[in-house]
XYZ file of C-alpha atoms in Angstrom:
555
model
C 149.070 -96.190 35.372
C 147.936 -99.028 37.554
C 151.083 -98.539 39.628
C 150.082 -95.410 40.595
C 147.127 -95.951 41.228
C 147.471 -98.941 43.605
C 148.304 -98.539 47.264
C 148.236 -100.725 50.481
C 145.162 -100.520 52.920
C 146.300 -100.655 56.301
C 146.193 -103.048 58.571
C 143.357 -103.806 61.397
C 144.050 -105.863 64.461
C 141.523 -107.428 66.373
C 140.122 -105.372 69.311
C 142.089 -102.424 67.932
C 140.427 -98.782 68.466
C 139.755 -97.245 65.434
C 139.216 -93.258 63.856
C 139.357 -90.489 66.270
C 136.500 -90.113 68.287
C 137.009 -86.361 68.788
C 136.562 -86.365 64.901
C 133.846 -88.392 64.203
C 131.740 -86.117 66.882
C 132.930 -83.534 65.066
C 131.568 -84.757 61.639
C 128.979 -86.184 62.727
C 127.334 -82.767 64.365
C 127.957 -81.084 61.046
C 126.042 -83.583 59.262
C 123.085 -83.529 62.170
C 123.492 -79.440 61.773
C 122.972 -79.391 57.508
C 120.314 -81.905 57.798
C 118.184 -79.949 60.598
C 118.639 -77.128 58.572
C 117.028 -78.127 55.579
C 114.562 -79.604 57.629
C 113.627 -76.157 59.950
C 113.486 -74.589 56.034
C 111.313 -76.863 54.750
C 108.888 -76.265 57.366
C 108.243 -72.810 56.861
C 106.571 -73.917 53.558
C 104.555 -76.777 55.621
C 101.139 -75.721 56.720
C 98.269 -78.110 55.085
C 98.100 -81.793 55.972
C 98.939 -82.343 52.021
C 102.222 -80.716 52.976
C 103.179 -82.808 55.833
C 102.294 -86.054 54.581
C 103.504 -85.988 50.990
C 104.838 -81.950 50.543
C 102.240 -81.179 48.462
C 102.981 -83.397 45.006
C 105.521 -80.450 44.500
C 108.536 -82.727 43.774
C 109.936 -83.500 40.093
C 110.400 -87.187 39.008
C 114.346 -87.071 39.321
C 113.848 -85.425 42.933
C 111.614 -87.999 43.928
C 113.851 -90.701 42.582
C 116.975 -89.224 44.340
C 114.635 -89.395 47.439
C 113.397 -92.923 47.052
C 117.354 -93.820 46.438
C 117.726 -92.147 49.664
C 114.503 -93.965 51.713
C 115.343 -97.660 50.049
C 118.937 -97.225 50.475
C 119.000 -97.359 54.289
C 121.304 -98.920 56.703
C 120.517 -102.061 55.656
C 121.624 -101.533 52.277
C 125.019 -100.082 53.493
C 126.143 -101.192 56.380
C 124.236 -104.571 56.756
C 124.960 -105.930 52.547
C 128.844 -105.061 52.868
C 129.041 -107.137 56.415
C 126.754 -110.021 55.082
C 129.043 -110.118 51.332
C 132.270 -110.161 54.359
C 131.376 -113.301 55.873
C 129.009 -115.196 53.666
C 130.419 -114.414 50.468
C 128.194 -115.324 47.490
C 124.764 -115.997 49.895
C 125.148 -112.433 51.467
C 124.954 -110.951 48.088
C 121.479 -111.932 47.077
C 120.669 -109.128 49.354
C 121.593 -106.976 46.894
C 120.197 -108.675 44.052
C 116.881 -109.231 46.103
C 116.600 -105.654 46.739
C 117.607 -104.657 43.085
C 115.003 -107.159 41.455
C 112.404 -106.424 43.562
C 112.135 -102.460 41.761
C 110.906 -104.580 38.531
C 108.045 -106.020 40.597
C 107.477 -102.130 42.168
C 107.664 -100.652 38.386
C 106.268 -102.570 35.924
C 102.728 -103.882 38.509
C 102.485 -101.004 40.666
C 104.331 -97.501 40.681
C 101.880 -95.638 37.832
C 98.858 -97.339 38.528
C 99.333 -97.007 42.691
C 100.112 -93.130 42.111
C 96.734 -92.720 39.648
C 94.272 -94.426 42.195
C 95.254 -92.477 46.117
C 96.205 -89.536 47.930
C 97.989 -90.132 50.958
C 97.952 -93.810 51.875
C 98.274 -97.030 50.629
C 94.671 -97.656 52.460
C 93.774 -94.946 49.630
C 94.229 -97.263 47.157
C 92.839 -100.485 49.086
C 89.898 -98.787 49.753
C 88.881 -97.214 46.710
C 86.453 -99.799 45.740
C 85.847 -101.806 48.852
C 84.581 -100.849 51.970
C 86.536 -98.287 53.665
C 86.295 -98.413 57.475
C 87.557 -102.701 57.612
C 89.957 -102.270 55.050
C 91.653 -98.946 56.010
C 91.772 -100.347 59.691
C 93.435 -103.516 58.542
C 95.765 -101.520 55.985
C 96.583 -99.003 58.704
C 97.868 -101.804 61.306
C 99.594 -103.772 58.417
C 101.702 -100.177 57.604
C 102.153 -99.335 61.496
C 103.709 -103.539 61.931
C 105.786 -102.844 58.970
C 106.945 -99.540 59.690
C 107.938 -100.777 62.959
C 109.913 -103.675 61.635
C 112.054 -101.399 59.421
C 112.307 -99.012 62.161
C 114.418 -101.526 64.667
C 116.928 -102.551 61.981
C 117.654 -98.819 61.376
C 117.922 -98.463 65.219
C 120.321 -102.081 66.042
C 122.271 -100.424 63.367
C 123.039 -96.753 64.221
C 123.504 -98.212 67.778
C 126.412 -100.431 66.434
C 127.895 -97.889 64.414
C 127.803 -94.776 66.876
C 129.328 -97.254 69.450
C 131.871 -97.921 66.894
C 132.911 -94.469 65.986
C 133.166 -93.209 69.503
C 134.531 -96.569 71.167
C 131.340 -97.088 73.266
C 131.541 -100.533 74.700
C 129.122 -102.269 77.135
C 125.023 -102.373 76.145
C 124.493 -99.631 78.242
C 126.238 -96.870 76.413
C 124.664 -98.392 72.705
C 120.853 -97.539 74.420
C 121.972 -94.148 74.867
C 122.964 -93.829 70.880
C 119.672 -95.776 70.291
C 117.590 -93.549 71.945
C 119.439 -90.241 70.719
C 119.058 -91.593 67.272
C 114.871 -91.902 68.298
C 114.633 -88.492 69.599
C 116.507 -86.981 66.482
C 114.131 -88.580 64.575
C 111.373 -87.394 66.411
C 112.515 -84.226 65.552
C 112.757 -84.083 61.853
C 109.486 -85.259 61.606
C 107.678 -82.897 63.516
C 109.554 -79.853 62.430
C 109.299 -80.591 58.621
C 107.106 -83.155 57.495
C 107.650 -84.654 54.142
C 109.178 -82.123 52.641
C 111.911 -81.907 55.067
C 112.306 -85.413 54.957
C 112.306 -85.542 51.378
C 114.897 -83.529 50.911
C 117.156 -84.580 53.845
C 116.939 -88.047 51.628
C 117.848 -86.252 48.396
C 120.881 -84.918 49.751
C 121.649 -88.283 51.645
C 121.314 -90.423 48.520
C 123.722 -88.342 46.573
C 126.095 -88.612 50.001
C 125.464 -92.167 50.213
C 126.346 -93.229 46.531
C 129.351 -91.242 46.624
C 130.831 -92.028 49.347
C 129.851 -95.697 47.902
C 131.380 -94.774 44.800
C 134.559 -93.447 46.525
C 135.325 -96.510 48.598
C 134.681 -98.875 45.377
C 137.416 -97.181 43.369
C 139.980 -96.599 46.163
C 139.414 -100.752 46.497
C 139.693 -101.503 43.002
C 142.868 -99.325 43.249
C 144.511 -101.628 45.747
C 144.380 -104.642 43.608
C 144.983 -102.689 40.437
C 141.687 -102.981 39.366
C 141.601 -106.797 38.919
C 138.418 -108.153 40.644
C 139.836 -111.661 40.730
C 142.946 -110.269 42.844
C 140.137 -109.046 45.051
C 138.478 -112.597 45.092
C 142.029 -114.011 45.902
C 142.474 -111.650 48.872
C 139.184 -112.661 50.448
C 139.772 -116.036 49.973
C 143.529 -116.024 51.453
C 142.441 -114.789 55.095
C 141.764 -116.402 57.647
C 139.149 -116.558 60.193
C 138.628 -118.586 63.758
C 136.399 -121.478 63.837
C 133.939 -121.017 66.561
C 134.060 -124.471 68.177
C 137.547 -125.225 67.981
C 139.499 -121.697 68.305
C 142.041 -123.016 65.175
C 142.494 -120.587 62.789
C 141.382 -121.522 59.515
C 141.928 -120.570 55.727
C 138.239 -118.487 54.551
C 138.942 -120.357 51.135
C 136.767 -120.764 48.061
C 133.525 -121.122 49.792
C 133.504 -117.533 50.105
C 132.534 -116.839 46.311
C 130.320 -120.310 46.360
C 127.028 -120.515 46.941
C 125.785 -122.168 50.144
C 128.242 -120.941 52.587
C 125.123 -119.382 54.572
C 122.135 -121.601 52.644
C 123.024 -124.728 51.591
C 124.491 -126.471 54.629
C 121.325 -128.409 55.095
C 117.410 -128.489 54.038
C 116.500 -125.897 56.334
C 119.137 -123.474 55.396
C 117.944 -124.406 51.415
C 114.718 -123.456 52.198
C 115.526 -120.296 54.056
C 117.393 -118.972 51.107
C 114.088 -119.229 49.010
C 112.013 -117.861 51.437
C 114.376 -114.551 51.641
C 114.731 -114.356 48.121
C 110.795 -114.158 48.304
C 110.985 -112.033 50.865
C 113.087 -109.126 49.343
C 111.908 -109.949 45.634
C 107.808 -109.101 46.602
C 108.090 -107.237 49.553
C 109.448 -103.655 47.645
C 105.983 -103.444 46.239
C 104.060 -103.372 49.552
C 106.365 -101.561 51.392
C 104.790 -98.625 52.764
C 107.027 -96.056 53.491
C 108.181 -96.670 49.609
C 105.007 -96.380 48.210
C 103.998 -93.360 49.918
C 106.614 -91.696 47.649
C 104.473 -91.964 44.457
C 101.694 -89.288 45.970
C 105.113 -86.578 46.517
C 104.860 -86.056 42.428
C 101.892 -84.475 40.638
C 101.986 -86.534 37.836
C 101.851 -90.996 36.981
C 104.654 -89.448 34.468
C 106.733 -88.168 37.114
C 105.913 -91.127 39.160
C 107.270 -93.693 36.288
C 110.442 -91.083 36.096
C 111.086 -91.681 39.229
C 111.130 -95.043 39.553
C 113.830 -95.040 36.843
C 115.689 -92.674 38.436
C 115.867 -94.438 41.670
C 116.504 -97.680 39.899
C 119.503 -96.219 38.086
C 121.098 -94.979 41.566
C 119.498 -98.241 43.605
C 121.417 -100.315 40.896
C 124.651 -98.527 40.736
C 124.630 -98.962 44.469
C 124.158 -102.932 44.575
C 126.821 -103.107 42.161
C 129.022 -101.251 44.680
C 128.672 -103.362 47.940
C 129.874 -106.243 45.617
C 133.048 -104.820 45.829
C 132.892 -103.007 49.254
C 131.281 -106.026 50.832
C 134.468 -108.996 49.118
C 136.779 -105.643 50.083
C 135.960 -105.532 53.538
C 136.742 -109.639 53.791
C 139.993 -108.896 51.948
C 141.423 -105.840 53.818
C 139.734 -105.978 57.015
C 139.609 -109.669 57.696
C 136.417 -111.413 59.092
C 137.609 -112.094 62.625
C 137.966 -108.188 62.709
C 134.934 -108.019 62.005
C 133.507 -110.581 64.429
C 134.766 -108.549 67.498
C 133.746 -105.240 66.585
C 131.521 -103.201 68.302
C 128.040 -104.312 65.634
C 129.618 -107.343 64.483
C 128.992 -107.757 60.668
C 127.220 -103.951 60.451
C 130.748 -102.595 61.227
C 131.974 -103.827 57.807
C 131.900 -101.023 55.920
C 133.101 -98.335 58.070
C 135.840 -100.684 59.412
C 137.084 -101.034 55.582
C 136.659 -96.867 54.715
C 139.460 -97.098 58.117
C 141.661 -99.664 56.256
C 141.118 -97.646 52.586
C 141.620 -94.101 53.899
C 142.287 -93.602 57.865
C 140.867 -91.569 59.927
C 138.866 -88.899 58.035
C 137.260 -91.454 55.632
C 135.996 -93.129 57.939
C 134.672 -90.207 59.934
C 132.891 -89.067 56.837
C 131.837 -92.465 55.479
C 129.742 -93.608 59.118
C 128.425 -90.098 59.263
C 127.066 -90.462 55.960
C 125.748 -94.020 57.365
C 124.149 -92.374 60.041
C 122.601 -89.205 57.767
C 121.030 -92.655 55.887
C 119.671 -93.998 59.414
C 118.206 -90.644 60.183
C 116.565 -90.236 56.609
C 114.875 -93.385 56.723
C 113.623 -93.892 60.133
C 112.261 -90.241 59.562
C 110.550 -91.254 56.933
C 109.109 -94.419 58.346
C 107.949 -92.284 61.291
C 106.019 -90.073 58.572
C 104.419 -93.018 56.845
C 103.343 -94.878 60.124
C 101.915 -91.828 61.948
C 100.013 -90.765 58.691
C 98.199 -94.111 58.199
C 97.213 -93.810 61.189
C 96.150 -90.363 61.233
C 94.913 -90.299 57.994
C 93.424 -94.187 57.892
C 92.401 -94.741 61.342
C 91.489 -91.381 62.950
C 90.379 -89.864 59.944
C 88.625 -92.981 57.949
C 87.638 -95.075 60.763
C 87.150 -92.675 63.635
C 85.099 -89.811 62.368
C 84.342 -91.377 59.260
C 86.261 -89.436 57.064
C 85.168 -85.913 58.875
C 88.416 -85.201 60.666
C 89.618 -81.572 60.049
C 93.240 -81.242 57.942
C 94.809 -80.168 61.529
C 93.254 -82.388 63.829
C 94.556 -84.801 61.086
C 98.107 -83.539 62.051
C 98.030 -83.277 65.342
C 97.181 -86.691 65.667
C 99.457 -87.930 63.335
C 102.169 -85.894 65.314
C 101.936 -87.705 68.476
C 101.553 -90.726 66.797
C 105.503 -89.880 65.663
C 106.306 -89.357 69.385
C 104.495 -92.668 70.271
C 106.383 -94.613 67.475
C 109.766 -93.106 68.588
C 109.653 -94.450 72.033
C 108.609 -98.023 70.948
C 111.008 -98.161 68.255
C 113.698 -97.310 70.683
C 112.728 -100.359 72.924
C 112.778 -102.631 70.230
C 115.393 -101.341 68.767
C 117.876 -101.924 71.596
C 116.703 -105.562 72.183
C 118.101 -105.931 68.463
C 121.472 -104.562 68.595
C 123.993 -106.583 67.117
C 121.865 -108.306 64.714
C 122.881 -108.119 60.920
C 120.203 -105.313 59.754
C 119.786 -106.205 56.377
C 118.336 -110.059 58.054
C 115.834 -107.524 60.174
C 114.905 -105.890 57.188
C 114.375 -108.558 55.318
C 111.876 -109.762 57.877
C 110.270 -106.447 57.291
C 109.907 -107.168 53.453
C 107.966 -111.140 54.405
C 105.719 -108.465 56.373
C 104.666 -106.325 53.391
C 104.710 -108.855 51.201
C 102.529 -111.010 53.214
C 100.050 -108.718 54.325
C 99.724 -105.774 51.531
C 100.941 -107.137 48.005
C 97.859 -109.856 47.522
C 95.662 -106.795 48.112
C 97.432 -104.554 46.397
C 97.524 -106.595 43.263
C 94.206 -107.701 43.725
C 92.807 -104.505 44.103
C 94.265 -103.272 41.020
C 93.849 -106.290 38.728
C 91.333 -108.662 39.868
C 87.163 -106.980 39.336
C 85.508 -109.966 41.459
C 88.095 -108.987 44.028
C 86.180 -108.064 47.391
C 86.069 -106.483 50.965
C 86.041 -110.001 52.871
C 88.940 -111.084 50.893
C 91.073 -107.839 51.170
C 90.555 -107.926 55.163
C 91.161 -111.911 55.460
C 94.330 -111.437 53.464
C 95.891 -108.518 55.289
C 94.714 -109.887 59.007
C 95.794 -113.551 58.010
C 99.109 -112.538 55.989
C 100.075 -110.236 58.678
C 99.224 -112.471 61.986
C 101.093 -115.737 59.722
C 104.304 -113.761 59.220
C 104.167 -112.256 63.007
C 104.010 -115.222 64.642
C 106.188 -117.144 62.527
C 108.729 -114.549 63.053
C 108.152 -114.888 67.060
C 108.851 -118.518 66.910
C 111.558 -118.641 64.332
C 115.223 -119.180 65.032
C 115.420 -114.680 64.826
C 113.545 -114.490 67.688
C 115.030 -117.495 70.197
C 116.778 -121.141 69.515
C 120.098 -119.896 67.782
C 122.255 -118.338 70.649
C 123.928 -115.257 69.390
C 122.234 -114.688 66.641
C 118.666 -114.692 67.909
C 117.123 -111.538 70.185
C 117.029 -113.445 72.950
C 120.373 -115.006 73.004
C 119.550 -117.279 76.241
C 116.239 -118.125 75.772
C 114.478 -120.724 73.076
C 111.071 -121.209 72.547
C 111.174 -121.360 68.667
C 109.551 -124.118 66.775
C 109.481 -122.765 62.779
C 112.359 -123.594 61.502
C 113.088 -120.589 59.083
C 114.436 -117.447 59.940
C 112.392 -115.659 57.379
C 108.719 -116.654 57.208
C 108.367 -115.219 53.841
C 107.903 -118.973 52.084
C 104.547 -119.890 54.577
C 102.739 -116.373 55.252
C 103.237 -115.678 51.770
C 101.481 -117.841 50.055
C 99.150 -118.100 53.080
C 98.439 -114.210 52.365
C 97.445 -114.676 48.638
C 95.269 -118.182 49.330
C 93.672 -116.046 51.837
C 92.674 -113.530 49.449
C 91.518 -115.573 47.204
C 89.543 -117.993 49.271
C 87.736 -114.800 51.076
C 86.844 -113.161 48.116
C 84.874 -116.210 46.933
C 83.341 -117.246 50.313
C 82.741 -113.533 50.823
C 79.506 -111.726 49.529
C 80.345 -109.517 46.409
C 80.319 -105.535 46.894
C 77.745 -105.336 44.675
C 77.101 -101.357 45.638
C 80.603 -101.057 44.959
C 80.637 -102.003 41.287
C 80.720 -99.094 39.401
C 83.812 -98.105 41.856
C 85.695 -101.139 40.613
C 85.317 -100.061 37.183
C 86.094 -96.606 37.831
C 89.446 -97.830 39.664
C 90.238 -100.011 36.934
C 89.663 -96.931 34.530
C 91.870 -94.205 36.524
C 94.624 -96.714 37.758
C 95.044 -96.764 33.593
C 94.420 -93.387 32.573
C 94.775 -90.844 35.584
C 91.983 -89.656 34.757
C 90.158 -88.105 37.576
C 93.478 -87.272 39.669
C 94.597 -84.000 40.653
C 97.144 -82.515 37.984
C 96.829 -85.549 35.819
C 97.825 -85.460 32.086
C 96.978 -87.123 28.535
C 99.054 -90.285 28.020
């Protein structure tokens, strides 16, 4: 049986032109053509501002956890994971098991209790029993920073791939894709909202663990499905030493730890700060938790947070494979000198697996993922700011439902253009690194309030706005100065130019901490909200009952 199962990937050279571009177009318009119409359909069913920003609490738990699958698993997750498990071996994989472990933190502290206290926002929640016009200001600018971060990885990577698929070489002709990418996004948003969105991500996670699914078993197939074979391959290639131009063997240190993190004390300490990162930062992702308010229920809420679990997890376990596949069949010097470097993993291997189409179908998939999320950043960012800012801050909470909208609207337009900037200043960084510096973000500047708001009764208004302003200026400017930003030639942003002084390329282990002490320390040098009592009790009461929310039920 395993003999016929097993067959030979084909080979890759380096430099060599890959897929038909003619065919990939053709795909790829398909996919752009189902996706926009479920999108112009959902819109006909999209006139209240409940609608657009989370489609009205209409969807079931398993929907919703099909479409946070489809938000969490973005290009990061794909296309990023396989190329960092290719050439770091063991260290690129805590990306996946960051990302997996940090649905525990999101489920068991968060997901019910998050969906029984707000409406729209995560500044709902923040806000419930503090002050509203600080906190929803601060909250609103700590969503619109993180949004933002997410929003460039998503963009560096479709620009690799598209330049990939249709053999676009030079920076020039990867700002186009960029910007296309932007103004596709731009489009989904405003012509369908959430629900549109939503279920553009429904159909993309089912695409996108498939297609996983697919390439797993046809590489499992070509070493008979033993793993260790697999192992063996990656470890038997061969890849060019940057300094020297020998070839050399990849070897064991492939599947040992510390081929990325444990070459000296810095490196040691940037491993624990990115496993902080990714491990806290689910659970103040915005975008993410906005999905809790698209089910009527906390039930459906908890359902779907298994649901997307059970699809998030089945996914990890798949880039494992895809990601040791990719070093095996592809090679890492491959790799190296395509068009997105590392990001080019995966649809470089679906080439090696199963030619032509596969590939096609596989980075159109990838790009169906890059269009789902960024659309649904766009809808998180430009209702935080409609909803939080405009509405909370600016009229105090008088704003009509369509002035609401329209503001939130061209705040979509205004978020396209500047994530299109950024965006191309990062091509040809690994995404799932920029994402992760999204994740020391969120977890820096909304988890301590988050968890403080929902757990802690002495918590105040001084110590919710010192931790959001502090956590999200500490991890900001670390990030500026870090080695991501300048200092580490070819893989910082600005390749020529160095002005870092943080060593760490994630500033999750500092701003962190800083974040929480922040809290803390306001919230006892702050006055108490003593008007705001009975609200503290009343949040503590509904975040464990849902009672007092629309639709909720008897538990």
């Amino acid at each position: 049986m395993t003999d016929i199962l097993a067959f030979d990937p084909r080979k890759i050279e380096v430099g060599q032109q890959v897929g038909s571009t003619t065919l990939n177009i053709i795909i790829f318009l398909l996919f752009i053509g189902l996706t926009m119409g479920l999108v112009i359909r959902a819109s006909r069913t999209t006139k209240k501002a409940t609608d657009f920003y989370t489609g009205g609490a209409t969807f079931t738990g398993p929907q919703n956890g099909f479409a946070i699958a489809g938000d969490y698993l973005s290009a990061a997750s794909f296309l990023g994971i396989c190329g960092a498990i290719a050439v770091q071996g063991y260290d690129g994989f805590l990306y996946s098991i960051g990302f997996l472990v940090a649905w525990l933190v999101a489920l068991l502290l968060v997901a019910e209790r998050l969906r029984n206290v707000g409406k729209f926002t995560m500044a709902d929640v923040l806000s419930f029993r503090l002050k509203q016009r600080p906190v929803r200001m601060a909250a609103a600018l700590a969503t619109l920073t993180v949004s933002l971060f997410y929003l460039i990885a998503q963009m560096a990577g479709a620009g690799g791939l598209v330049s990939l698929l249709l053999n676009i070489k030079g920076t020039t002709g990867q700002s186009v894709v960029v910007a296309v990418v932007g103004v596709l996004m731009i489009v989904y948003v405003l012509v369908g909202g959430m629900k549109g969105t939503t279920y553009v991500q429904m159909v993309k996670a089912v695409l996108l663990v498939g297609g996983a699914l697919l390439m797993t078993l046809m590489v499992l197939a070509a070493v008979k499905g033993n793993f260790s074979d697999l192992l063996q391959k990656a470890m038997d290639g061969t890849v060019t030493n940057a300094k020297t131009g020998a070839k050399e063997a990849v070897g064991e240190k492939i599947i040992e730890p510390g081929l990325k993190y444990g070459k000296t004390e810095t490196t040691k300490l940037d491993f624990i700060s990115l496993a902080l990162a990714l491990v806290l930062g689910t659970a103040g992702l915005p975008h993410v938790l906005m999905r809790f308010y698209t089910v009527p229920t906390a039930k459906e809420a908890r359902r779907s947070v298994t649901w997307a679990i059970g699809l998030i997890g089945a996914f990890y376990i798949f880039t494992l494979v895809l990601g040791f596949g990719a070093a095996a069949f592809v090679g890492q010097d491959v790799i190296a000198k395509a068009p997105g470097r590392e990001n080019a993993a995966a649809p470089l291997l679906a080439y090696s697996l199963g030619g032509t189409i596969l590939m096609a179908v596989i980075s159109a998939v990838a790009f169906a993922t890059i269009l789902a999320v960024v659309a649904g950043l766009a809808i998180t960012a430009s209702a935080s700011l409609a909803h939080d800012i405009y509405n909370g801050v600016i009229k105090r909470g008088k704003a009509s439902e369509e002035a609401q909208v329209r503001v939130s609207r061209i705040t979509v337009v205004v978020i396209g253009i500047a994530s299109i900037i950024l965006g191309i200043g990062a091509m040809g960084q690994n995404i799932a690194f920029l994402v992760a510096l999204a994740f020391a973000v969120a977890a820096s500047a909304n988890l301590p309030t988050i968890l403080f708001s929902l757990f802690w009764r002495k918590f105040n208004t001084t110590g919710a706005v010192l931790s959001m302003y502090g956590g999200l200026i500490s991890a900001i400017v670390l990030i500026i100065f870090s080695p991501a930003v300048s200092g580490a030639g070819d893989k910082s942003m600005f390749k020529s130019l160095d002005f870092h002084w943080f060593p760490l390329s994630n500033p999750g282990l500092i701003s962190i901490p800083i974040g929480f002490g922040l809290a803390i320390i306001g919230t006892f040098l702050g006055k108490p909200d003593a008007d705001l009592t009975d609200k503290a009790v009343e949040m503590e009461v509904r975040s464990l009952t849902g009672v007092g929310v629309e639709k909720a039920i008897d538990h």
